[in-house]
Amino acid sequence: MGGAVAIRAAATVRAGHPRASPRRCRLSIPRQVPWRARQGPARAKARSLRAAAGPTDVFAIDVDGVLVDSEPEVTRAAIAAATEIWPETMAGADEGALRQALRRVRPVIVKGFEAVVQARMLAEHPAPDTETRILSRGAWAAVWREAVSAWGASAEHIDAVFGRIRDAEVAAGTYLEGQRAYPGVVGAMRECPYPSYLVSSKSGKRVAAVLGGLVGMEGVEEGSPRVMASLLPPEEKKVEALRTIMSRPLIAEGGATLHFIDDRVDTLLHAAEVPALSDVKLYLAEWGYCTEGERELARASPRIKVLDLEAFAELLKWGVVMGVDDGCEPTPEEVIKGVHDG
């Protein structure tokens, strides 16, 4: 067909749908040119059909690394805390280079204060092998504990200083400076017609601050039942949160599908091994704080799908990633079938 998509039939009879809706198609669109189906009237009709039957999907969404890029704030507070605790060590650091290095090693952080440990390590030894040591898969927990012990410090003290600095920023109204919602996230959350929960290792007050200040979710407060915060350690506590969501009537009795989106591959891999969560759809946010090696681990798992930002927005809007690139808007029947099959 000369590399072009032919004109499709105006109406197609499908099994189970003897009067299926017609598909509207483009003419002569080269196959090699990517094209995403536009959100047209057919999808709007399908959305209203789903809504009439009740929510079919529920979302559990991580905050840092999925909705919001908080790394600049964490880095700023980490450098300030490290400078307060070890002023002589930090005095000669190249702050610009240090900030860049801290962004590169962000994927291994579990608890925020670990960034303070990274700041001192990278200030003392600003060499590539320091970053390699930090990023070595599965090694970071032992590395930071060894470093803190060698310095004669304590994790509790480092955490307290780091937390105080961040709390002061919240009180002063400067906490959100440098943070940003990822492209398209605000619109995706606004257009999502399904119930959603926010599951985060971040404290509830900080979750509420970024949701209201950056994501356009001003009505979601710290004490909201939608906010599941301070989930540390994440592998254990996020699984508990998912179990709690699964027990709620919409899923336990209504049969809705739970989708869990996170940027931490270890959390997703752990959830994939829990029998009680076998029906949960798991997704890695590839734009978040994960390395290419971690993305490959996710792709190798039969339980985990790797999302880009475009697929994330589509998933939140329709409950399924349609992936339609044939030039035709899906009919209501196709959208509903995709929801049921996805």
mmCIF file of C-alpha atoms in Angstrom:
data_model
loop_
_atom_site.group_PDB
_atom_site.id
_atom_site.type_symbol
_atom_site.label_atom_id
_atom_site.label_comp_id
_atom_site.label_asym_id
_atom_site.label_seq_id
_atom_site.Cartn_x
_atom_site.Cartn_y
_atom_site.Cartn_z
ATOM 1 C CA MET A 1 0.000 0.000 0.000
ATOM 2 C CA GLY A 2 2.991 2.228 -0.627
ATOM 3 C CA GLY A 3 3.781 2.696 3.074
ATOM 4 C CA ALA A 4 0.440 4.307 3.797
ATOM 5 C CA VAL A 5 -2.534 3.245 5.861
ATOM 6 C CA ALA A 6 -5.457 2.374 3.576
ATOM 7 C CA ILE A 7 -8.954 3.702 4.052
ATOM 8 C CA ARG A 8 -10.743 1.499 6.564
ATOM 9 C CA ALA A 9 -14.367 0.433 6.239
ATOM 10 C CA ALA A 10 -16.842 2.954 7.587
ATOM 11 C CA ALA A 11 -18.448 0.269 9.725
ATOM 12 C CA THR A 12 -17.105 -3.101 10.818
ATOM 13 C CA VAL A 13 -19.172 -5.967 12.186
ATOM 14 C CA ARG A 14 -17.357 -7.384 15.217
ATOM 15 C CA ALA A 15 -18.104 -10.544 17.157
ATOM 16 C CA GLY A 16 -20.630 -9.738 19.847
ATOM 17 C CA HIS A 17 -21.307 -6.304 18.350
ATOM 18 C CA PRO A 18 -23.422 -6.786 15.186
ATOM 19 C CA ARG A 19 -23.899 -3.005 14.978
ATOM 20 C CA ALA A 20 -20.474 -1.895 16.097
ATOM 21 C CA SER A 21 -19.654 1.806 15.884
ATOM 22 C CA PRO A 22 -17.747 3.041 12.829
ATOM 23 C CA ARG A 23 -14.062 3.933 13.138
ATOM 24 C CA ARG A 24 -12.925 7.320 11.887
ATOM 25 C CA CYS A 25 -9.579 7.035 10.090
ATOM 26 C CA ARG A 26 -6.990 9.218 8.432
ATOM 27 C CA LEU A 27 -5.930 9.022 4.810
ATOM 28 C CA SER A 28 -2.395 8.302 3.605
ATOM 29 C CA ILE A 29 -0.505 8.535 6.877
ATOM 30 C CA PRO A 30 2.982 6.978 6.468
ATOM 31 C CA ARG A 31 3.440 4.001 8.770
ATOM 32 C CA GLN A 32 6.825 5.164 9.973
ATOM 33 C CA VAL A 33 5.406 8.404 11.398
ATOM 34 C CA PRO A 34 4.237 7.879 15.006
ATOM 35 C CA TRP A 35 0.758 9.153 15.747
ATOM 36 C CA ARG A 36 -1.274 8.996 18.930
ATOM 37 C CA ALA A 37 -5.037 8.685 18.709
ATOM 38 C CA ARG A 38 -6.713 11.905 19.714
ATOM 39 C CA GLN A 39 -9.205 11.995 22.578
ATOM 40 C CA GLY A 40 -12.336 12.418 20.480
ATOM 41 C CA PRO A 41 -16.097 12.024 20.946
ATOM 42 C CA ALA A 42 -15.890 8.223 20.699
ATOM 43 C CA ARG A 43 -13.681 8.045 23.762
ATOM 44 C CA ALA A 44 -15.824 10.586 25.594
ATOM 45 C CA LYS A 45 -18.848 8.371 24.967
ATOM 46 C CA ALA A 46 -16.957 5.304 26.207
ATOM 47 C CA ARG A 47 -15.917 7.186 29.316
ATOM 48 C CA SER A 48 -19.534 8.066 30.114
ATOM 49 C CA LEU A 49 -20.562 4.439 29.578
ATOM 50 C CA ARG A 50 -17.970 3.278 32.106
ATOM 51 C CA ALA A 51 -18.962 5.968 34.601
ATOM 52 C CA ALA A 52 -22.589 4.870 34.454
ATOM 53 C CA ALA A 53 -21.548 1.367 35.531
ATOM 54 C CA GLY A 54 -19.406 2.652 38.427
ATOM 55 C CA PRO A 55 -15.617 3.010 38.676
ATOM 56 C CA THR A 56 -13.756 0.106 37.109
ATOM 57 C CA ASP A 57 -10.314 1.213 38.277
ATOM 58 C CA VAL A 58 -8.535 2.591 41.335
ATOM 59 C CA PHE A 59 -5.056 4.140 41.389
ATOM 60 C CA ALA A 60 -2.340 4.089 44.040
ATOM 61 C CA ILE A 61 0.311 6.616 43.008
ATOM 62 C CA ASP A 62 3.695 7.444 44.494
ATOM 63 C CA VAL A 63 4.491 11.148 44.828
ATOM 64 C CA ASP A 64 8.261 11.765 44.601
ATOM 65 C CA GLY A 65 9.576 10.595 41.247
ATOM 66 C CA VAL A 66 6.094 10.041 39.801
ATOM 67 C CA LEU A 67 4.083 13.225 40.267
ATOM 68 C CA VAL A 68 6.783 15.587 41.480
ATOM 69 C CA ASP A 69 10.515 16.068 40.951
ATOM 70 C CA SER A 70 11.540 16.869 44.523
ATOM 71 C CA GLU A 71 15.259 16.235 44.084
ATOM 72 C CA PRO A 72 16.280 19.938 44.068
ATOM 73 C CA GLU A 73 14.649 20.445 47.485
ATOM 74 C CA VAL A 74 16.189 17.276 48.935
ATOM 75 C CA THR A 75 19.607 18.279 47.597
ATOM 76 C CA ARG A 76 19.314 21.822 48.966
ATOM 77 C CA ALA A 77 18.356 20.595 52.437
ATOM 78 C CA ALA A 78 21.001 17.847 52.365
ATOM 79 C CA ILE A 79 23.823 20.284 51.595
ATOM 80 C CA ALA A 80 22.569 22.663 54.295
ATOM 81 C CA ALA A 81 22.414 19.841 56.857
ATOM 82 C CA ALA A 82 25.831 18.470 55.918
ATOM 83 C CA THR A 83 27.305 21.976 56.170
ATOM 84 C CA GLU A 84 25.803 22.430 59.633
ATOM 85 C CA ILE A 85 27.030 19.054 60.907
ATOM 86 C CA TRP A 86 30.464 19.000 59.211
ATOM 87 C CA PRO A 87 31.313 22.638 58.369
ATOM 88 C CA GLU A 88 35.028 22.067 57.792
ATOM 89 C CA THR A 89 34.492 19.106 55.478
ATOM 90 C CA MET A 90 31.914 20.923 53.395
ATOM 91 C CA ALA A 91 33.750 24.262 53.250
ATOM 92 C CA GLY A 92 35.783 23.468 50.148
ATOM 93 C CA ALA A 93 33.073 21.681 48.173
ATOM 94 C CA ASP A 94 32.172 22.812 44.657
ATOM 95 C CA GLU A 95 28.446 23.242 45.283
ATOM 96 C CA GLY A 96 27.458 23.237 41.619
ATOM 97 C CA ALA A 97 29.250 19.963 40.915
ATOM 98 C CA LEU A 98 27.966 18.541 44.192
ATOM 99 C CA ARG A 99 24.349 19.301 43.253
ATOM 100 C CA GLN A 100 24.767 17.547 39.913
ATOM 101 C CA ALA A 101 26.344 14.504 41.558
ATOM 102 C CA LEU A 102 23.579 14.307 44.166
ATOM 103 C CA ARG A 103 20.967 14.254 41.402
ATOM 104 C CA ARG A 104 22.753 11.354 39.725
ATOM 105 C CA VAL A 105 22.821 9.251 42.901
ATOM 106 C CA ARG A 106 19.249 10.099 43.960
ATOM 107 C CA PRO A 107 17.782 6.722 42.832
ATOM 108 C CA VAL A 108 19.214 4.747 45.777
ATOM 109 C CA ILE A 109 17.814 6.948 48.553
ATOM 110 C CA VAL A 110 15.176 5.333 50.751
ATOM 111 C CA LYS A 111 15.074 7.789 53.666
ATOM 112 C CA GLY A 112 15.624 11.459 52.917
ATOM 113 C CA PHE A 113 18.490 11.967 55.372
ATOM 114 C CA GLU A 114 20.588 9.520 53.327
ATOM 115 C CA ALA A 115 21.121 12.447 50.935
ATOM 116 C CA VAL A 116 23.065 14.173 53.726
ATOM 117 C CA VAL A 117 25.403 11.179 53.899
ATOM 118 C CA GLN A 118 25.781 11.284 50.131
ATOM 119 C CA ALA A 119 26.574 15.002 50.295
ATOM 120 C CA ARG A 120 29.495 14.476 52.653
ATOM 121 C CA MET A 121 30.799 11.440 50.757
ATOM 122 C CA LEU A 122 30.753 13.300 47.452
ATOM 123 C CA ALA A 123 32.221 16.482 48.961
ATOM 124 C CA GLU A 124 35.123 14.527 50.459
ATOM 125 C CA HIS A 125 35.724 12.325 47.437
ATOM 126 C CA PRO A 126 34.323 14.023 44.311
ATOM 127 C CA ALA A 127 35.366 11.202 41.987
ATOM 128 C CA PRO A 128 33.381 8.892 39.684
ATOM 129 C CA ASP A 129 34.230 5.847 41.794
ATOM 130 C CA THR A 130 32.361 7.411 44.739
ATOM 131 C CA GLU A 131 29.203 7.597 42.643
ATOM 132 C CA THR A 132 29.782 4.048 41.414
ATOM 133 C CA ARG A 133 30.085 2.830 44.989
ATOM 134 C CA ILE A 134 26.876 4.613 45.990
ATOM 135 C CA LEU A 135 24.915 3.324 42.988
ATOM 136 C CA SER A 136 26.145 -0.272 43.164
ATOM 137 C CA ARG A 137 22.944 -2.307 43.236
ATOM 138 C CA GLY A 138 21.997 -3.529 46.687
ATOM 139 C CA ALA A 139 25.051 -1.982 48.364
ATOM 140 C CA TRP A 140 23.867 1.456 49.464
ATOM 141 C CA ALA A 141 22.355 0.501 52.845
ATOM 142 C CA ALA A 142 25.662 -1.008 53.985
ATOM 143 C CA VAL A 143 27.689 1.833 52.438
ATOM 144 C CA TRP A 144 25.905 4.662 54.255
ATOM 145 C CA ARG A 145 25.907 2.846 57.596
ATOM 146 C CA GLU A 146 29.627 2.186 57.293
ATOM 147 C CA ALA A 147 30.296 5.839 56.436
ATOM 148 C CA VAL A 148 28.222 7.197 59.329
ATOM 149 C CA SER A 149 29.989 4.856 61.761
ATOM 150 C CA ALA A 150 33.420 5.866 60.448
ATOM 151 C CA TRP A 151 32.548 9.537 60.989
ATOM 152 C CA GLY A 152 31.456 8.911 64.578
ATOM 153 C CA ALA A 153 28.010 10.257 63.724
ATOM 154 C CA SER A 154 24.524 8.816 64.175
ATOM 155 C CA ALA A 155 21.697 8.389 61.701
ATOM 156 C CA GLU A 156 19.282 9.800 64.263
ATOM 157 C CA HIS A 157 21.197 13.071 64.596
ATOM 158 C CA ILE A 158 21.615 13.457 60.833
ATOM 159 C CA ASP A 159 17.914 12.779 60.328
ATOM 160 C CA ALA A 160 16.957 15.298 63.029
ATOM 161 C CA VAL A 161 19.034 18.108 61.484
ATOM 162 C CA PHE A 162 17.770 17.310 57.986
ATOM 163 C CA GLY A 163 14.149 17.212 59.173
ATOM 164 C CA ARG A 164 14.475 20.486 61.083
ATOM 165 C CA ILE A 165 15.813 22.286 58.013
ATOM 166 C CA ARG A 166 12.972 20.981 55.851
ATOM 167 C CA ASP A 167 10.334 21.826 58.459
ATOM 168 C CA ALA A 168 11.714 25.358 58.648
ATOM 169 C CA GLU A 169 11.311 25.661 54.876
ATOM 170 C CA VAL A 170 7.696 24.498 55.098
ATOM 171 C CA ALA A 171 7.026 27.087 57.828
ATOM 172 C CA ALA A 172 8.737 29.831 55.824
ATOM 173 C CA GLY A 173 6.870 28.988 52.629
ATOM 174 C CA THR A 174 10.061 28.163 50.716
ATOM 175 C CA TYR A 175 9.728 24.372 50.740
ATOM 176 C CA LEU A 176 8.376 24.132 47.180
ATOM 177 C CA GLU A 177 11.157 26.232 45.641
ATOM 178 C CA GLY A 178 12.984 24.221 42.995
ATOM 179 C CA GLN A 179 10.422 21.424 42.984
ATOM 180 C CA ARG A 180 8.133 20.887 40.005
ATOM 181 C CA ALA A 181 5.378 18.631 38.771
ATOM 182 C CA TYR A 182 6.504 16.473 35.865
ATOM 183 C CA PRO A 183 5.195 17.534 32.420
ATOM 184 C CA GLY A 184 1.562 16.583 31.882
ATOM 185 C CA VAL A 185 1.021 15.313 35.426
ATOM 186 C CA VAL A 186 -1.284 18.126 36.566
ATOM 187 C CA GLY A 187 -3.617 17.600 33.621
ATOM 188 C CA ALA A 188 -3.499 13.821 33.976
ATOM 189 C CA MET A 189 -4.512 13.971 37.637
ATOM 190 C CA ARG A 190 -7.225 16.521 36.912
ATOM 191 C CA GLU A 191 -8.733 14.423 34.112
ATOM 192 C CA CYS A 192 -8.540 11.099 35.958
ATOM 193 C CA PRO A 193 -12.165 9.994 36.537
ATOM 194 C CA TYR A 194 -11.203 7.205 38.922
ATOM 195 C CA PRO A 195 -10.586 7.134 42.690
ATOM 196 C CA SER A 196 -6.909 7.611 43.537
ATOM 197 C CA TYR A 197 -4.685 7.284 46.592
ATOM 198 C CA LEU A 198 -1.303 8.873 47.196
ATOM 199 C CA VAL A 199 1.201 6.403 48.665
ATOM 200 C CA SER A 200 4.492 7.959 49.747
ATOM 201 C CA SER A 201 7.443 7.613 52.077
ATOM 202 C CA LYS A 202 7.244 11.401 52.458
ATOM 203 C CA SER A 203 5.535 12.793 55.581
ATOM 204 C CA GLY A 204 1.853 13.676 55.297
ATOM 205 C CA LYS A 205 2.378 17.422 55.678
ATOM 206 C CA ARG A 206 4.945 17.447 52.874
ATOM 207 C CA VAL A 207 2.722 15.319 50.639
ATOM 208 C CA ALA A 208 -0.139 17.787 51.186
ATOM 209 C CA ALA A 209 2.198 20.713 50.461
ATOM 210 C CA VAL A 210 3.364 19.390 47.088
ATOM 211 C CA LEU A 211 -0.091 18.177 46.057
ATOM 212 C CA GLY A 212 -1.665 21.553 46.764
ATOM 213 C CA GLY A 213 1.225 23.703 45.596
ATOM 214 C CA LEU A 214 2.403 21.802 42.528
ATOM 215 C CA VAL A 215 -0.152 19.218 41.396
ATOM 216 C CA GLY A 216 -3.338 21.280 41.662
ATOM 217 C CA MET A 217 -4.857 19.080 44.383
ATOM 218 C CA GLU A 218 -5.485 21.784 46.979
ATOM 219 C CA GLY A 219 -8.330 19.908 48.654
ATOM 220 C CA VAL A 220 -6.224 16.890 49.605
ATOM 221 C CA GLU A 221 -5.017 17.521 53.153
ATOM 222 C CA GLU A 222 -2.569 15.661 55.379
ATOM 223 C CA GLY A 223 -5.318 13.759 57.195
ATOM 224 C CA SER A 224 -7.209 12.760 54.050
ATOM 225 C CA PRO A 225 -7.988 9.033 53.725
ATOM 226 C CA ARG A 226 -6.519 9.337 50.228
ATOM 227 C CA VAL A 227 -3.063 10.135 51.646
ATOM 228 C CA MET A 228 -0.977 7.204 52.860
ATOM 229 C CA ALA A 229 2.252 8.809 54.000
ATOM 230 C CA SER A 230 5.462 8.044 55.930
ATOM 231 C CA LEU A 231 5.548 4.560 54.365
ATOM 232 C CA LEU A 232 8.989 3.404 55.517
ATOM 233 C CA PRO A 233 10.490 0.984 54.765
ATOM 234 C CA PRO A 234 8.723 1.237 51.402
ATOM 235 C CA GLU A 235 8.817 -2.448 50.456
ATOM 236 C CA GLU A 236 6.941 -3.377 53.615
ATOM 237 C CA LYS A 237 4.725 -0.357 54.220
ATOM 238 C CA LYS A 238 3.595 0.224 50.649
ATOM 239 C CA VAL A 239 2.522 -3.409 50.416
ATOM 240 C CA GLU A 240 0.492 -2.849 53.594
ATOM 241 C CA ALA A 241 -1.058 0.246 52.014
ATOM 242 C CA LEU A 242 -1.983 -1.711 48.885
ATOM 243 C CA ARG A 243 -3.577 -4.416 51.025
ATOM 244 C CA THR A 244 -5.620 -1.739 52.791
ATOM 245 C CA ILE A 245 -6.819 -0.282 49.498
ATOM 246 C CA MET A 246 -7.636 -3.777 48.203
ATOM 247 C CA SER A 247 -9.860 -4.366 51.235
ATOM 248 C CA ARG A 248 -12.063 -1.349 50.507
ATOM 249 C CA PRO A 249 -15.536 -2.059 49.084
ATOM 250 C CA LEU A 250 -14.933 -0.691 45.586
ATOM 251 C CA ILE A 251 -12.303 -3.386 45.002
ATOM 252 C CA ALA A 252 -13.204 -6.109 47.505
ATOM 253 C CA GLU A 253 -16.897 -6.077 46.576
ATOM 254 C CA GLY A 254 -17.119 -4.058 43.378
ATOM 255 C CA GLY A 255 -14.341 -5.822 41.506
ATOM 256 C CA ALA A 256 -12.462 -2.673 40.467
ATOM 257 C CA THR A 257 -8.849 -3.087 39.342
ATOM 258 C CA LEU A 258 -6.073 -1.523 41.430
ATOM 259 C CA HIS A 259 -3.164 0.082 39.558
ATOM 260 C CA PHE A 260 0.038 0.868 41.499
ATOM 261 C CA ILE A 261 2.544 3.304 39.988
ATOM 262 C CA ASP A 262 5.970 3.863 41.567
ATOM 263 C CA ASP A 263 9.474 4.788 40.452
ATOM 264 C CA ARG A 264 11.219 2.421 42.884
ATOM 265 C CA VAL A 265 11.747 -0.932 41.194
ATOM 266 C CA ASP A 266 12.505 -2.806 44.431
ATOM 267 C CA THR A 267 9.095 -1.843 45.821
ATOM 268 C CA LEU A 268 7.382 -3.094 42.667
ATOM 269 C CA LEU A 269 9.385 -6.328 42.588
ATOM 270 C CA HIS A 270 8.460 -6.959 46.218
ATOM 271 C CA ALA A 271 4.774 -6.301 45.524
ATOM 272 C CA ALA A 272 4.949 -8.695 42.575
ATOM 273 C CA GLU A 273 5.943 -11.507 44.952
ATOM 274 C CA VAL A 274 3.004 -11.021 47.336
ATOM 275 C CA PRO A 275 0.210 -13.516 46.500
ATOM 276 C CA ALA A 276 -2.498 -11.261 47.945
ATOM 277 C CA LEU A 277 -1.524 -8.597 45.381
ATOM 278 C CA SER A 278 -1.582 -10.886 42.352
ATOM 279 C CA ASP A 279 -4.447 -8.917 40.782
ATOM 280 C CA VAL A 280 -2.778 -5.525 41.222
ATOM 281 C CA LYS A 281 -1.417 -3.948 38.042
ATOM 282 C CA LEU A 282 2.157 -2.748 38.642
ATOM 283 C CA TYR A 283 3.910 0.057 36.747
ATOM 284 C CA LEU A 284 7.374 1.620 36.873
ATOM 285 C CA ALA A 285 7.490 5.362 36.154
ATOM 286 C CA GLU A 286 10.542 5.504 33.913
ATOM 287 C CA TRP A 287 10.872 9.295 34.244
ATOM 288 C CA GLY A 288 11.433 9.077 37.997
ATOM 289 C CA TYR A 289 14.394 8.222 40.199
ATOM 290 C CA CYS A 290 15.462 4.948 38.649
ATOM 291 C CA THR A 291 18.522 3.849 36.714
ATOM 292 C CA GLU A 292 18.569 2.194 33.306
ATOM 293 C CA GLY A 293 19.560 -1.061 35.006
ATOM 294 C CA GLU A 294 16.465 -0.825 37.190
ATOM 295 C CA ARG A 295 14.277 -0.129 34.176
ATOM 296 C CA GLU A 296 15.674 -3.277 32.560
ATOM 297 C CA LEU A 297 14.809 -5.269 35.697
ATOM 298 C CA ALA A 298 11.250 -3.995 35.460
ATOM 299 C CA ARG A 299 10.999 -4.867 31.766
ATOM 300 C CA ALA A 300 12.179 -8.394 32.567
ATOM 301 C CA SER A 301 9.366 -8.887 35.078
ATOM 302 C CA PRO A 302 6.110 -10.323 33.684
ATOM 303 C CA ARG A 303 4.201 -8.389 36.359
ATOM 304 C CA ILE A 304 5.581 -4.903 35.756
ATOM 305 C CA LYS A 305 4.927 -2.521 32.874
ATOM 306 C CA VAL A 306 7.261 0.407 32.257
ATOM 307 C CA LEU A 307 5.414 3.668 31.588
ATOM 308 C CA ASP A 308 6.511 6.906 29.994
ATOM 309 C CA LEU A 309 4.676 10.137 30.782
ATOM 310 C CA GLU A 310 2.380 9.883 27.763
ATOM 311 C CA ALA A 311 1.290 6.354 28.708
ATOM 312 C CA PHE A 312 0.824 7.477 32.329
ATOM 313 C CA ALA A 313 -1.617 10.196 31.271
ATOM 314 C CA GLU A 314 -3.500 7.763 29.044
ATOM 315 C CA LEU A 315 -3.688 5.160 31.816
ATOM 316 C CA LEU A 316 -5.128 7.651 34.306
ATOM 317 C CA LYS A 317 -7.704 8.875 31.817
ATOM 318 C CA TRP A 318 -8.932 5.532 30.468
ATOM 319 C CA GLY A 319 -7.781 2.866 32.925
ATOM 320 C CA VAL A 320 -5.793 1.219 30.126
ATOM 321 C CA VAL A 321 -2.907 2.148 27.821
ATOM 322 C CA MET A 322 -4.567 1.897 24.419
ATOM 323 C CA GLY A 323 -1.405 2.362 22.347
ATOM 324 C CA VAL A 324 -3.484 3.058 19.226
ATOM 325 C CA ASP A 325 -1.181 4.121 16.390
ATOM 326 C CA ASP A 326 -3.198 3.035 13.348
ATOM 327 C CA GLY A 327 -4.724 6.426 12.622
ATOM 328 C CA CYS A 328 -8.212 5.527 13.826
ATOM 329 C CA GLU A 329 -9.990 6.621 16.952
ATOM 330 C CA PRO A 330 -11.080 3.551 18.943
ATOM 331 C CA THR A 331 -14.793 2.956 19.118
ATOM 332 C CA PRO A 332 -16.618 2.821 22.475
ATOM 333 C CA GLU A 333 -16.706 -0.969 22.133
ATOM 334 C CA GLU A 334 -12.924 -1.123 21.672
ATOM 335 C CA VAL A 335 -12.225 1.157 24.623
ATOM 336 C CA ILE A 336 -14.475 -0.888 26.899
ATOM 337 C CA LYS A 337 -12.911 -4.134 25.661
ATOM 338 C CA GLY A 338 -9.472 -2.670 26.331
ATOM 339 C CA VAL A 339 -10.495 -1.787 29.891
ATOM 340 C CA HIS A 340 -11.806 -5.283 30.523
ATOM 341 C CA ASP A 341 -8.809 -7.023 28.910
ATOM 342 C CA GLY A 342 -6.166 -4.685 30.377
#
